[in-house]
């Protein structure tokens, strides 16, 4: 039996009234949403994002609840788990749920239903949200701290003093690639969420 824990990206930032820096990404997600049969609610969110400059937390939370309803309608036992931290050291949280497939439904069929509900109600809006510059900043800002910098420097990486959290995260990813299979390896990650 498959049990899935799922989340959708969220941020507390308001839409930018100026033209969006990620307009091309929003337009692409909107095209894919229309082509792949996304629900009108998701298409509407993307259309609003073209005007407002961003997908908002309220929109993602609403779309996530529609995914939960879709799964419940298909017989899944769905438990909303509220907002969850995306990764250690990130102040970005996402609405999440746990979905348990109906008895007698095999994993392949369950996965297909989950994909269908996600595609219909949230996948493209979530991708557009994650491409937003502010979302990327929030996701990685916790890496911009002395402990992570020193950890990476101690392992021989050059970490520019002006490096952003995103850039430091990329170096930490290189460290995982280069040393992740070493005995006793621990990742250079923030231990706590940054203060807001």
mmCIF file of C-alpha atoms in Angstrom, residues 4 9 16 24 36 46 61 67 82 91 100 104 106 120-121 130 135 142 146 158 175 181:
data_model
loop_
_atom_site.group_PDB
_atom_site.id
_atom_site.type_symbol
_atom_site.label_atom_id
_atom_site.label_comp_id
_atom_site.label_asym_id
_atom_site.label_seq_id
_atom_site.Cartn_x
_atom_site.Cartn_y
_atom_site.Cartn_z
ATOM 1 C CA UNK A 4 2.110 9.647 -0.071
ATOM 2 C CA UNK A 9 5.055 25.572 -2.545
ATOM 3 C CA UNK A 16 4.725 42.496 -7.550
ATOM 4 C CA UNK A 24 8.143 33.756 -19.725
ATOM 5 C CA UNK A 36 -2.726 19.144 -20.681
ATOM 6 C CA UNK A 46 -1.795 31.398 -14.001
ATOM 7 C CA UNK A 61 -3.176 26.743 -0.606
ATOM 8 C CA UNK A 67 -5.966 18.231 -5.002
ATOM 9 C CA UNK A 82 -0.896 22.049 7.407
ATOM 10 C CA UNK A 91 11.779 29.733 5.786
ATOM 11 C CA UNK A 100 -3.486 6.620 1.679
ATOM 12 C CA UNK A 104 -7.453 -2.966 -3.349
ATOM 13 C CA UNK A 106 -2.453 -1.136 -6.636
ATOM 14 C CA UNK A 120 -5.427 18.972 -13.027
ATOM 15 C CA UNK A 121 -5.294 21.269 -10.013
ATOM 16 C CA UNK A 130 8.769 27.954 -7.627
ATOM 17 C CA UNK A 135 10.530 31.966 -4.008
ATOM 18 C CA UNK A 142 19.153 29.815 5.133
ATOM 19 C CA UNK A 146 28.592 31.311 8.733
ATOM 20 C CA UNK A 158 35.846 28.367 -2.443
ATOM 21 C CA UNK A 175 29.758 18.629 -2.004
ATOM 22 C CA UNK A 181 29.223 8.317 -0.555
#
